[in-house]
mmCIF file of C-alpha atoms in Angstrom:
data_model
loop_
_atom_site.group_PDB
_atom_site.id
_atom_site.type_symbol
_atom_site.label_atom_id
_atom_site.label_comp_id
_atom_site.label_asym_id
_atom_site.label_seq_id
_atom_site.Cartn_x
_atom_site.Cartn_y
_atom_site.Cartn_z
ATOM 1 C CA MET I 1 -19.810 -21.687 56.950
ATOM 2 C CA THR I 2 -22.349 -23.597 56.969
ATOM 3 C CA GLU I 3 -22.813 -26.267 54.281
ATOM 4 C CA ASP I 4 -25.492 -24.229 52.976
ATOM 5 C CA LYS I 5 -22.877 -21.183 52.715
ATOM 6 C CA ILE I 6 -20.606 -23.257 50.785
ATOM 7 C CA LYS I 7 -23.097 -24.039 48.004
ATOM 8 C CA THR I 8 -24.178 -20.247 47.561
ATOM 9 C CA ALA I 9 -20.204 -19.814 47.147
ATOM 10 C CA GLU I 10 -19.641 -22.062 44.689
ATOM 11 C CA GLN I 11 -22.965 -21.285 42.823
ATOM 12 C CA GLN I 12 -21.777 -18.090 42.613
ATOM 13 C CA ALA I 13 -17.975 -18.959 42.077
ATOM 14 C CA TRP I 14 -19.676 -21.027 39.357
ATOM 15 C CA ILE I 15 -22.006 -18.198 37.616
ATOM 16 C CA LEU I 16 -18.709 -16.027 37.500
ATOM 17 C CA ILE I 17 -16.635 -18.582 35.314
ATOM 18 C CA PHE I 18 -20.085 -18.911 33.789
ATOM 19 C CA ILE I 19 -20.226 -15.189 32.625
ATOM 20 C CA CYS I 20 -16.511 -15.170 31.414
ATOM 21 C CA TRP I 21 -17.496 -18.180 28.957
ATOM 22 C CA LEU I 22 -20.138 -15.675 27.979
ATOM 23 C CA ILE I 23 -18.591 -13.225 27.479
ATOM 24 C CA ALA I 24 -15.579 -15.382 25.345
ATOM 25 C CA MET I 25 -18.560 -16.903 22.905
ATOM 26 C CA ALA I 26 -19.520 -13.231 22.203
ATOM 27 C CA ALA I 27 -16.417 -12.314 21.812
ATOM 28 C CA LEU I 28 -15.523 -15.302 19.135
ATOM 29 C CA PHE I 29 -19.091 -15.089 17.681
ATOM 30 C CA GLY I 30 -18.925 -11.553 17.313
ATOM 31 C CA SER I 31 -16.097 -11.480 15.667
ATOM 32 C CA LEU I 32 -16.519 -13.635 12.992
ATOM 33 C CA PHE I 33 -19.369 -12.943 12.023
ATOM 34 C CA MET I 34 -18.156 -9.274 11.478
ATOM 35 C CA SER I 35 -14.691 -11.376 9.682
ATOM 36 C CA GLU I 36 -16.834 -14.073 7.865
ATOM 37 C CA VAL I 37 -20.096 -12.452 7.071
ATOM 38 C CA MET I 38 -19.883 -8.994 6.610
ATOM 39 C CA GLY I 39 -16.882 -9.347 5.204
ATOM 40 C CA LEU I 40 -14.331 -6.739 7.241
ATOM 41 C CA LYS I 41 -10.787 -8.115 7.012
ATOM 42 C CA PRO I 42 -8.942 -7.914 10.687
ATOM 43 C CA CYS I 43 -5.830 -6.122 11.000
ATOM 44 C CA LEU I 44 -2.732 -8.192 12.481
ATOM 45 C CA LEU I 45 -3.659 -6.982 15.757
ATOM 46 C CA CYS I 46 -7.159 -7.586 16.071
ATOM 47 C CA TRP I 47 -5.483 -11.040 14.973
ATOM 48 C CA TRP I 48 -3.390 -11.265 18.118
ATOM 49 C CA GLN I 49 -6.734 -10.469 20.120
ATOM 50 C CA ARG I 50 -8.596 -13.294 18.487
ATOM 51 C CA VAL I 51 -5.241 -15.761 19.171
ATOM 52 C CA PHE I 52 -6.096 -14.680 23.134
ATOM 53 C CA ILE I 53 -9.930 -14.938 23.000
ATOM 54 C CA TYR I 54 -10.267 -18.013 21.040
ATOM 55 C CA PRO I 55 -9.209 -20.504 23.853
ATOM 56 C CA LEU I 56 -10.763 -18.616 26.755
ATOM 57 C CA ALA I 57 -13.535 -19.781 25.210
ATOM 58 C CA ILE I 58 -12.550 -23.210 25.068
ATOM 59 C CA LEU I 59 -11.111 -23.483 28.631
ATOM 60 C CA PHE I 60 -14.026 -21.788 30.396
ATOM 61 C CA LEU I 61 -16.132 -24.115 29.083
ATOM 62 C CA VAL I 62 -13.935 -27.050 30.005
ATOM 63 C CA GLY I 63 -13.341 -25.192 34.033
ATOM 64 C CA LEU I 64 -17.413 -25.290 34.581
ATOM 65 C CA PHE I 65 -17.329 -29.328 34.351
ATOM 66 C CA PRO I 66 -14.635 -30.329 36.528
ATOM 67 C CA LYS I 67 -13.780 -33.822 36.451
ATOM 68 C CA GLY I 68 -15.137 -35.692 38.816
ATOM 69 C CA HIS I 69 -18.088 -33.141 39.354
ATOM 70 C CA THR I 70 -20.341 -33.096 36.797
ATOM 71 C CA GLU I 71 -23.116 -32.666 39.233
ATOM 72 C CA GLY I 72 -22.553 -29.502 41.488
ATOM 73 C CA ASN I 73 -22.665 -26.848 41.287
ATOM 74 C CA LYS I 74 -18.336 -26.671 41.536
ATOM 75 C CA VAL I 75 -15.198 -25.104 38.833
ATOM 76 C CA ASP I 76 -12.087 -26.248 37.890
ATOM 77 C CA PRO I 77 -10.243 -24.186 40.828
ATOM 78 C CA SER I 78 -6.986 -24.088 39.083
ATOM 79 C CA ILE I 79 -8.831 -22.366 36.353
ATOM 80 C CA VAL I 80 -7.994 -18.938 37.254
ATOM 81 C CA ARG I 81 -4.209 -19.871 36.267
ATOM 82 C CA TYR I 82 -4.716 -20.916 33.057
ATOM 83 C CA THR I 83 -6.848 -18.232 31.759
ATOM 84 C CA LEU I 84 -5.703 -15.098 33.127
ATOM 85 C CA PRO I 85 -2.482 -14.792 31.774
ATOM 86 C CA LEU I 86 -4.167 -14.885 28.484
ATOM 87 C CA ALA I 87 -6.666 -12.312 29.418
ATOM 88 C CA LEU I 88 -3.785 -10.560 30.232
ATOM 89 C CA ILE I 89 -1.755 -10.212 27.145
ATOM 90 C CA GLY I 90 -5.374 -10.092 25.350
ATOM 91 C CA TRP I 91 -5.895 -6.679 26.692
ATOM 92 C CA GLY I 92 -2.185 -5.485 26.491
ATOM 93 C CA PHE I 93 -2.959 -5.997 22.728
ATOM 94 C CA ALA I 94 -6.652 -4.283 22.668
ATOM 95 C CA ILE I 95 -5.167 -0.980 24.324
ATOM 96 C CA TYR I 96 -2.473 -1.134 22.404
ATOM 97 C CA HIS I 97 -5.167 -1.298 19.327
ATOM 98 C CA ALA I 98 -6.729 1.358 20.934
ATOM 99 C CA LEU I 99 -3.984 3.640 21.452
ATOM 100 C CA ILE I 100 -3.562 3.249 17.363
ATOM 101 C CA TYR I 101 -7.157 3.949 16.561
ATOM 102 C CA TYR I 102 -7.404 7.485 18.771
ATOM 103 C CA SER I 103 -4.353 7.886 17.365
ATOM 104 C CA ILE I 104 -2.561 8.661 20.962
ATOM 105 C CA VAL I 105 0.034 6.427 19.512
ATOM 106 C CA PRO I 106 1.850 7.190 15.691
ATOM 107 C CA GLU I 107 0.820 5.640 13.083
ATOM 108 C CA ALA I 108 4.405 5.424 11.581
ATOM 109 C CA LEU I 109 5.063 2.828 15.383
ATOM 110 C CA GLN I 110 2.110 0.329 14.437
ATOM 111 C CA PRO I 111 3.138 -2.793 12.926
ATOM 112 C CA CYS I 112 -0.101 -2.868 10.854
ATOM 113 C CA SER I 113 0.519 -3.628 6.892
ATOM 114 C CA GLU I 114 0.086 -0.993 4.526
ATOM 115 C CA ASP I 115 -3.239 -2.443 2.459
ATOM 116 C CA LEU I 116 -4.673 -2.855 5.947
ATOM 117 C CA SER I 117 -4.434 -0.159 8.316
ATOM 118 C CA CYS I 118 -5.385 -0.859 12.453
ATOM 119 C CA ALA I 119 -6.350 2.558 12.785
ATOM 120 C CA GLN I 120 -8.828 2.288 10.385
ATOM 121 C CA ILE I 121 -12.633 2.832 11.117
ATOM 122 C CA ASN I 122 -14.582 -0.123 10.072
ATOM 123 C CA LEU I 123 -17.532 -0.924 12.184
ATOM 124 C CA GLN I 124 -19.090 2.016 14.625
ATOM 125 C CA LEU I 125 -22.007 0.969 16.783
ATOM 126 C CA MET I 126 -24.294 3.609 17.651
ATOM 127 C CA GLY I 127 -21.989 6.518 17.311
ATOM 128 C CA PHE I 128 -19.384 5.784 19.691
ATOM 129 C CA ILE I 129 -18.896 1.723 20.164
ATOM 130 C CA ASN I 130 -16.175 0.572 17.764
ATOM 131 C CA ILE I 131 -13.658 -2.819 17.339
ATOM 132 C CA PRO I 132 -10.642 -2.268 19.806
ATOM 133 C CA MET I 133 -13.400 -0.868 23.234
ATOM 134 C CA LEU I 134 -15.612 -3.667 22.169
ATOM 135 C CA SER I 135 -12.599 -6.131 23.168
ATOM 136 C CA ILE I 136 -11.885 -4.103 26.167
ATOM 137 C CA PHE I 137 -14.982 -4.484 27.173
ATOM 138 C CA ALA I 138 -14.733 -8.230 26.524
ATOM 139 C CA TYR I 139 -11.315 -8.494 27.769
ATOM 140 C CA SER I 140 -11.552 -6.023 31.286
ATOM 141 C CA GLY I 141 -14.807 -7.827 31.802
ATOM 142 C CA ILE I 142 -13.386 -11.948 31.772
ATOM 143 C CA ILE I 143 -10.330 -10.191 34.315
ATOM 144 C CA GLY I 144 -12.870 -8.749 36.627
ATOM 145 C CA LEU I 145 -14.123 -11.202 36.976
ATOM 146 C CA LEU I 146 -11.032 -13.523 36.943
ATOM 147 C CA LEU I 147 -10.565 -11.505 40.053
ATOM 148 C CA ILE I 148 -13.009 -11.259 42.167
ATOM 149 C CA TYR I 149 -13.389 -15.316 41.824
ATOM 150 C CA ARG I 150 -9.774 -15.061 42.783
ATOM 151 C CA LYS I 151 -10.176 -13.171 45.972
ATOM 152 C CA ARG I 152 -13.542 -15.145 46.538
ATOM 153 C CA SER I 153 -11.697 -18.184 47.080
ATOM 154 C CA PHE I 154 -9.001 -17.113 48.789
ATOM 155 C CA GLN I 155 -11.555 -16.208 51.631
ATOM 156 C CA MET Q 1 -31.103 -25.846 36.468
ATOM 157 C CA LYS Q 2 -28.881 -28.402 35.864
ATOM 158 C CA LYS Q 3 -25.792 -26.243 34.953
ATOM 159 C CA ASN Q 4 -25.047 -28.420 31.665
ATOM 160 C CA ILE Q 5 -28.890 -27.395 31.013
ATOM 161 C CA ILE Q 6 -27.868 -24.396 31.240
ATOM 162 C CA VAL Q 7 -24.674 -24.439 29.084
ATOM 163 C CA ALA Q 8 -25.630 -25.935 25.634
ATOM 164 C CA ALA Q 9 -28.692 -23.491 25.854
ATOM 165 C CA SER Q 10 -26.310 -20.651 26.095
ATOM 166 C CA GLY Q 11 -24.275 -22.733 23.739
ATOM 167 C CA ILE Q 12 -27.545 -23.568 21.391
ATOM 168 C CA PHE Q 13 -28.101 -19.377 21.554
ATOM 169 C CA PHE Q 14 -25.141 -18.559 20.125
ATOM 170 C CA VAL Q 15 -24.685 -20.627 17.364
ATOM 171 C CA GLY Q 16 -29.242 -19.453 16.923
ATOM 172 C CA LEU Q 17 -28.033 -15.972 17.194
ATOM 173 C CA PHE Q 18 -24.984 -15.834 14.450
ATOM 174 C CA VAL Q 19 -26.666 -18.036 11.965
ATOM 175 C CA LEU Q 20 -29.926 -15.783 12.435
ATOM 176 C CA ALA Q 21 -27.651 -12.828 11.907
ATOM 177 C CA THR Q 22 -26.524 -13.713 9.223
ATOM 178 C CA THR Q 23 -29.391 -14.930 7.263
ATOM 179 C CA PHE Q 24 -30.937 -11.249 8.080
ATOM 180 C CA TYR Q 25 -27.419 -9.410 6.957
ATOM 181 C CA ASN Q 26 -27.056 -11.151 3.375
ATOM 182 C CA LYS Q 27 -30.730 -10.852 2.833
ATOM 183 C CA GLN Q 28 -30.378 -7.131 3.524
ATOM 184 C CA GLN Q 29 -26.671 -7.379 1.858
ATOM 185 C CA ASP Q 30 -28.678 -8.534 -0.748
ATOM 186 C CA GLU Q 31 -31.395 -6.394 -1.553
ATOM 187 C CA ASP Q 32 -28.635 -3.367 -1.162
ATOM 188 C CA LEU Q 33 -26.709 -4.588 -3.863
ATOM 189 C CA ASN Q 34 -30.128 -5.169 -6.236
ATOM 190 C CA ARG Q 35 -30.499 -1.635 -5.871
ATOM 191 C CA ALA Q 36 -27.264 -0.507 -6.258
ATOM 192 C CA SER Q 37 -26.931 -2.377 -9.466
ATOM 193 C CA LYS Q 38 -30.723 -0.561 -10.441
ATOM 194 C CA ASP Q 39 -29.645 2.783 -9.378
ATOM 195 C CA ASN Q 40 -25.880 2.276 -11.776
ATOM 196 C CA ILE Q 41 -27.540 0.069 -14.119
ATOM 197 C CA ASP Q 42 -25.862 2.554 -17.124
ATOM 198 C CA ASN Q 43 -23.099 1.527 -15.372
ATOM 199 C CA VAL Q 44 -23.481 -2.052 -16.142
ATOM 200 C CA GLN Q 45 -22.417 -2.581 -19.474
ATOM 201 C CA ARG Q 46 -20.436 -0.369 -21.469
ATOM 202 C CA ASP Q 47 -19.943 0.546 -25.327
ATOM 203 C CA HIS Q 48 -16.288 -0.014 -24.863
ATOM 204 C CA SER Q 49 -16.236 -3.744 -23.514
ATOM 205 C CA ALA Q 50 -15.035 -6.557 -24.882
ATOM 206 C CA ILE Q 51 -17.770 -9.054 -26.364
ATOM 207 C CA MET Q 52 -18.118 -12.814 -26.937
ATOM 208 C CA GLY Q 53 -21.007 -14.671 -28.871
ATOM 209 C CA PRO Q 54 -23.993 -13.338 -30.657
ATOM 210 C CA LEU Q 55 -24.628 -8.981 -30.453
ATOM 211 C CA ASP Q 56 -28.182 -10.012 -30.922
ATOM 212 C CA ALA Q 57 -28.288 -12.287 -28.177
ATOM 213 C CA LYS Q 58 -31.008 -11.359 -25.515
ATOM 214 C CA VAL Q 59 -29.310 -12.088 -22.529
ATOM 215 C CA THR Q 60 -26.267 -10.250 -21.586
ATOM 216 C CA ILE Q 61 -23.905 -12.442 -18.445
ATOM 217 C CA VAL Q 62 -21.121 -8.602 -17.606
ATOM 218 C CA GLU Q 63 -18.850 -10.330 -15.685
ATOM 219 C CA PHE Q 64 -16.365 -8.171 -14.053
ATOM 220 C CA PHE Q 65 -12.980 -10.300 -14.608
ATOM 221 C CA ASP Q 66 -8.980 -10.542 -13.525
ATOM 222 C CA PRO Q 67 -7.439 -12.850 -15.504
ATOM 223 C CA ALA Q 68 -4.608 -13.450 -12.421
ATOM 224 C CA CYS Q 69 -7.878 -14.564 -10.056
ATOM 225 C CA GLY Q 70 -8.241 -18.292 -10.042
ATOM 226 C CA THR Q 71 -11.901 -18.600 -9.457
ATOM 227 C CA CYS Q 72 -12.412 -16.200 -12.981
ATOM 228 C CA ASN Q 73 -10.390 -18.771 -15.145
ATOM 229 C CA ALA Q 74 -13.175 -21.714 -13.416
ATOM 230 C CA PHE Q 75 -15.362 -20.331 -14.931
ATOM 231 C CA TYR Q 76 -14.673 -19.199 -18.040
ATOM 232 C CA PRO Q 77 -15.445 -22.596 -19.612
ATOM 233 C CA PHE Q 78 -18.694 -22.475 -17.289
ATOM 234 C CA VAL Q 79 -19.674 -20.186 -18.652
ATOM 235 C CA LYS Q 80 -18.694 -20.146 -22.284
ATOM 236 C CA LYS Q 81 -20.944 -23.843 -21.557
ATOM 237 C CA LEU Q 82 -23.961 -21.980 -20.668
ATOM 238 C CA MET Q 83 -23.099 -19.556 -24.024
ATOM 239 C CA ASP Q 84 -22.709 -23.063 -26.042
ATOM 240 C CA ASP Q 85 -25.970 -24.410 -24.261
ATOM 241 C CA ASN Q 86 -28.025 -21.758 -25.286
ATOM 242 C CA PRO Q 87 -27.145 -21.074 -28.700
ATOM 243 C CA GLY Q 88 -28.166 -16.976 -30.048
ATOM 244 C CA LYS Q 89 -29.272 -16.414 -27.283
ATOM 245 C CA VAL Q 90 -26.621 -15.268 -24.533
ATOM 246 C CA ASN Q 91 -23.533 -13.364 -25.173
ATOM 247 C CA LEU Q 92 -21.252 -11.766 -22.580
ATOM 248 C CA VAL Q 93 -19.305 -8.271 -21.400
ATOM 249 C CA LEU Q 94 -16.299 -9.030 -20.055
ATOM 250 C CA ARG Q 95 -14.957 -6.097 -17.859
ATOM 251 C CA TYR Q 96 -12.085 -5.334 -16.352
ATOM 252 C CA LEU Q 97 -11.281 -5.404 -12.869
ATOM 253 C CA PRO Q 98 -7.569 -6.340 -11.764
ATOM 254 C CA LEU Q 99 -7.614 -6.617 -8.465
ATOM 255 C CA HIS Q 100 -4.202 -8.572 -7.904
ATOM 256 C CA GLN Q 101 -0.562 -6.630 -7.852
ATOM 257 C CA ASN Q 102 -0.027 -5.709 -11.672
ATOM 258 C CA SER Q 103 -2.763 -7.752 -12.782
ATOM 259 C CA ASP Q 104 -3.673 -3.578 -14.576
ATOM 260 C CA VAL Q 105 -0.699 -4.258 -16.614
ATOM 261 C CA ILE Q 106 -1.913 -7.681 -17.619
ATOM 262 C CA VAL Q 107 -5.924 -6.977 -18.961
ATOM 263 C CA SER Q 108 -3.902 -3.333 -20.350
ATOM 264 C CA ILE Q 109 -2.065 -6.278 -22.835
ATOM 265 C CA LEU Q 110 -5.658 -8.026 -22.412
ATOM 266 C CA GLU Q 111 -6.897 -4.782 -23.942
ATOM 267 C CA ALA Q 112 -4.477 -3.633 -26.676
ATOM 268 C CA SER Q 113 -4.829 -7.860 -27.601
ATOM 269 C CA ARG Q 114 -8.943 -6.796 -28.509
ATOM 270 C CA LEU Q 115 -7.372 -4.191 -31.252
ATOM 271 C CA GLN Q 116 -5.420 -7.106 -33.408
ATOM 272 C CA ASP Q 117 -8.603 -9.499 -33.022
ATOM 273 C CA ARG Q 118 -6.759 -11.324 -30.923
ATOM 274 C CA PHE Q 119 -8.848 -10.497 -27.263
ATOM 275 C CA ALA Q 120 -10.427 -14.418 -27.314
ATOM 276 C CA GLU Q 121 -6.988 -15.763 -28.218
ATOM 277 C CA THR Q 122 -4.991 -14.188 -25.609
ATOM 278 C CA LEU Q 123 -7.309 -14.394 -22.531
ATOM 279 C CA GLY Q 124 -7.303 -17.910 -23.129
ATOM 280 C CA ARG Q 125 -3.510 -18.115 -22.957
ATOM 281 C CA ALA Q 126 -3.759 -15.973 -20.030
ATOM 282 C CA TYR Q 127 -5.733 -18.540 -18.073
ATOM 283 C CA GLN Q 128 -4.354 -21.939 -19.642
ATOM 284 C CA SER Q 129 -1.034 -20.432 -18.486
ATOM 285 C CA ARG Q 130 -1.987 -18.811 -15.397
ATOM 286 C CA GLU Q 131 0.852 -20.358 -13.242
ATOM 287 C CA ARG Q 132 3.564 -19.612 -15.940
ATOM 288 C CA TRP Q 133 2.778 -15.526 -14.816
ATOM 289 C CA ILE Q 134 1.843 -15.612 -11.349
ATOM 290 C CA GLU Q 135 3.986 -15.559 -8.329
ATOM 291 C CA HIS Q 136 2.398 -15.673 -5.036
ATOM 292 C CA HIS Q 137 -0.493 -13.400 -6.107
ATOM 293 C CA VAL Q 138 1.469 -11.063 -8.249
ATOM 294 C CA ALA Q 139 1.069 -10.682 -11.374
ATOM 295 C CA LYS Q 140 4.550 -11.418 -13.500
ATOM 296 C CA PRO Q 141 4.027 -9.343 -16.764
ATOM 297 C CA GLN Q 142 7.364 -10.193 -18.308
ATOM 298 C CA LYS Q 143 6.701 -14.163 -18.010
ATOM 299 C CA PHE Q 144 3.146 -13.429 -19.230
ATOM 300 C CA TRP Q 145 5.162 -11.195 -23.009
ATOM 301 C CA GLU Q 146 7.157 -14.914 -23.224
ATOM 302 C CA GLN Q 147 3.720 -16.747 -22.920
ATOM 303 C CA LEU Q 148 2.061 -15.059 -26.320
ATOM 304 C CA ALA Q 149 3.873 -16.240 -28.621
ATOM 305 C CA GLY Q 150 2.281 -18.092 -31.060
ATOM 306 C CA LEU Q 151 -1.063 -16.061 -31.143
ATOM 307 C CA GLY Q 152 -0.615 -14.695 -34.227
ATOM 308 C CA LEU Q 153 0.153 -10.882 -32.584
ATOM 309 C CA ASP Q 154 2.499 -8.066 -33.413
ATOM 310 C CA MET Q 155 4.393 -7.608 -30.847
ATOM 311 C CA GLN Q 156 5.836 -4.296 -31.332
ATOM 312 C CA LYS Q 157 1.881 -2.566 -32.059
ATOM 313 C CA LEU Q 158 0.673 -4.615 -28.739
ATOM 314 C CA ASN Q 159 3.773 -2.890 -27.205
ATOM 315 C CA GLU Q 160 2.414 0.886 -28.355
ATOM 316 C CA ASP Q 161 -1.189 0.193 -28.045
ATOM 317 C CA LEU Q 162 -1.697 -0.760 -24.125
ATOM 318 C CA GLN Q 163 0.179 2.096 -22.972
ATOM 319 C CA SER Q 164 -2.218 3.992 -25.328
ATOM 320 C CA PRO Q 165 -4.841 7.119 -23.220
ATOM 321 C CA GLU Q 166 -7.298 5.270 -24.206
ATOM 322 C CA THR Q 167 -6.763 1.700 -22.875
ATOM 323 C CA ALA Q 168 -5.641 2.605 -19.037
ATOM 324 C CA ARG Q 169 -9.092 4.955 -19.813
ATOM 325 C CA ARG Q 170 -11.213 2.249 -20.561
ATOM 326 C CA ILE Q 171 -9.531 -0.507 -17.306
ATOM 327 C CA LYS Q 172 -9.898 3.409 -15.439
ATOM 328 C CA LEU Q 173 -13.357 3.854 -16.512
ATOM 329 C CA ASP Q 174 -14.407 -0.988 -15.880
ATOM 330 C CA MET Q 175 -12.582 -0.307 -12.438
ATOM 331 C CA GLN Q 176 -14.580 3.079 -11.444
ATOM 332 C CA ASP Q 177 -17.855 1.175 -12.094
ATOM 333 C CA ALA Q 178 -17.053 -1.483 -10.171
ATOM 334 C CA GLN Q 179 -16.732 0.182 -7.285
ATOM 335 C CA ALA Q 180 -19.992 2.300 -8.376
ATOM 336 C CA LEU Q 181 -21.966 -1.122 -8.342
ATOM 337 C CA ASN Q 182 -19.895 -2.647 -5.613
ATOM 338 C CA VAL Q 183 -18.173 -5.481 -7.067
ATOM 339 C CA ASN Q 184 -15.031 -5.923 -5.069
ATOM 340 C CA LYS Q 185 -14.564 -9.922 -5.341
ATOM 341 C CA THR Q 186 -13.752 -11.344 -8.779
ATOM 342 C CA PRO Q 187 -15.423 -12.653 -10.686
ATOM 343 C CA GLY Q 188 -18.357 -10.113 -10.962
ATOM 344 C CA PHE Q 189 -21.256 -11.024 -12.743
ATOM 345 C CA PHE Q 190 -24.403 -9.765 -14.149
ATOM 346 C CA VAL Q 191 -26.865 -10.646 -16.465
ATOM 347 C CA ASN Q 192 -29.469 -8.409 -17.865
ATOM 348 C CA GLY Q 193 -28.196 -5.682 -15.215
ATOM 349 C CA LYS Q 194 -28.849 -8.009 -12.076
ATOM 350 C CA ARG Q 195 -26.672 -9.051 -9.947
ATOM 351 C CA LEU Q 196 -25.815 -12.216 -9.467
ATOM 352 C CA THR Q 197 -26.063 -11.742 -5.253
ATOM 353 C CA GLN Q 198 -25.120 -15.404 -3.862
ATOM 354 C CA PHE Q 199 -22.207 -16.635 -5.031
ATOM 355 C CA GLY Q 200 -21.390 -20.425 -7.652
ATOM 356 C CA TYR Q 201 -21.911 -22.106 -10.496
ATOM 357 C CA GLN Q 202 -25.111 -22.998 -10.348
ATOM 358 C CA GLN Q 203 -27.125 -19.686 -8.971
ATOM 359 C CA LEU Q 204 -25.099 -18.050 -12.110
ATOM 360 C CA GLN Q 205 -27.134 -21.010 -14.258
ATOM 361 C CA ASP Q 206 -30.804 -20.345 -12.609
ATOM 362 C CA LEU Q 207 -29.875 -17.408 -13.203
ATOM 363 C CA VAL Q 208 -29.228 -16.785 -16.591
ATOM 364 C CA GLU Q 209 -31.859 -19.727 -17.679
ATOM 365 C CA SER Q 210 -34.654 -17.060 -15.360
ATOM 366 C CA GLU Q 211 -33.551 -14.307 -17.686
ATOM 367 C CA ILE Q 212 -33.838 -16.796 -21.629
ATOM 368 C CA ALA Q 213 -37.841 -17.777 -19.822
ATOM 369 C CA ALA Q 214 -37.843 -14.253 -19.429
ATOM 370 C CA ASN Q 215 -37.005 -13.376 -22.828
ATOM 371 C CA TYR Q 216 -37.893 -15.684 -25.278
#
């Protein structure tokens, strides 16, 4: 590969991780807006999804500025190793939450406390977008981009 | 563009959007709450409620409260001071919103104490001894009962009155009104029917003072 091509590849990789960071930031601020401003109390499963996406907003940011490469467009080469596990676990919780939300998994099996049901409909945007769905979108987006990044960096 | 500029700009964008959305949302909420209290002005005050201070005062604070609520406890001396600082001009209507577990029993005791003309004393005792009858945010009516000695209450009559249908009806009506007015936190304040939308000591004082200025 010529130097130009390496540069373009690096730039594209950087943009992939940058978008991951944007998604995590949107999830962070979006969820904080819903709980702190709108006063929607997060249910137990929401908390588990927060646990895994909040650190991603920081990890991606750090990964975008690897040690000794603050100038170029290099990304921390091992970023997938420590962000993908978090994203996958969070994605699992998001899927489980959606299954409860759409009553595919029965209510009795859900681990929520009685006063705060995870199946309760708190927010609907444009008639069909809800909180578990937003969570699945965010996690799936991050996982997808990380897999693309990994595939490219192995080439 | 340099990557640190892009990242910094994005960070600022997120924070700015959050602040903007918060401001917008709160403004919208305030308008909704004001509309709710205007549309349901009859629900703000009821004749059955306990009232403190001069009956002919032109400024009335309506407080939806829960005796188990720490913030209500903290506001109580402040509200009394507002009344003392403006003698004859401000009175206080207390309405029940028992949100803590078992707190409904505590408010029935308070309501029953009114029939013996001991409401202010009983409420004062409830706040004063709060830590002794609340465990992990759950009210313990039996422990509260033990705190009532020395108030000159006829305990047998109190016990009968707190179970009366009229007591239950009043508490239920208070809670229904709170729901109609969208009061879901305590203390919830109204001054002459106007909702205190931004919560705080100073905000309450400002609202009371503006009503005093408008009525005297």
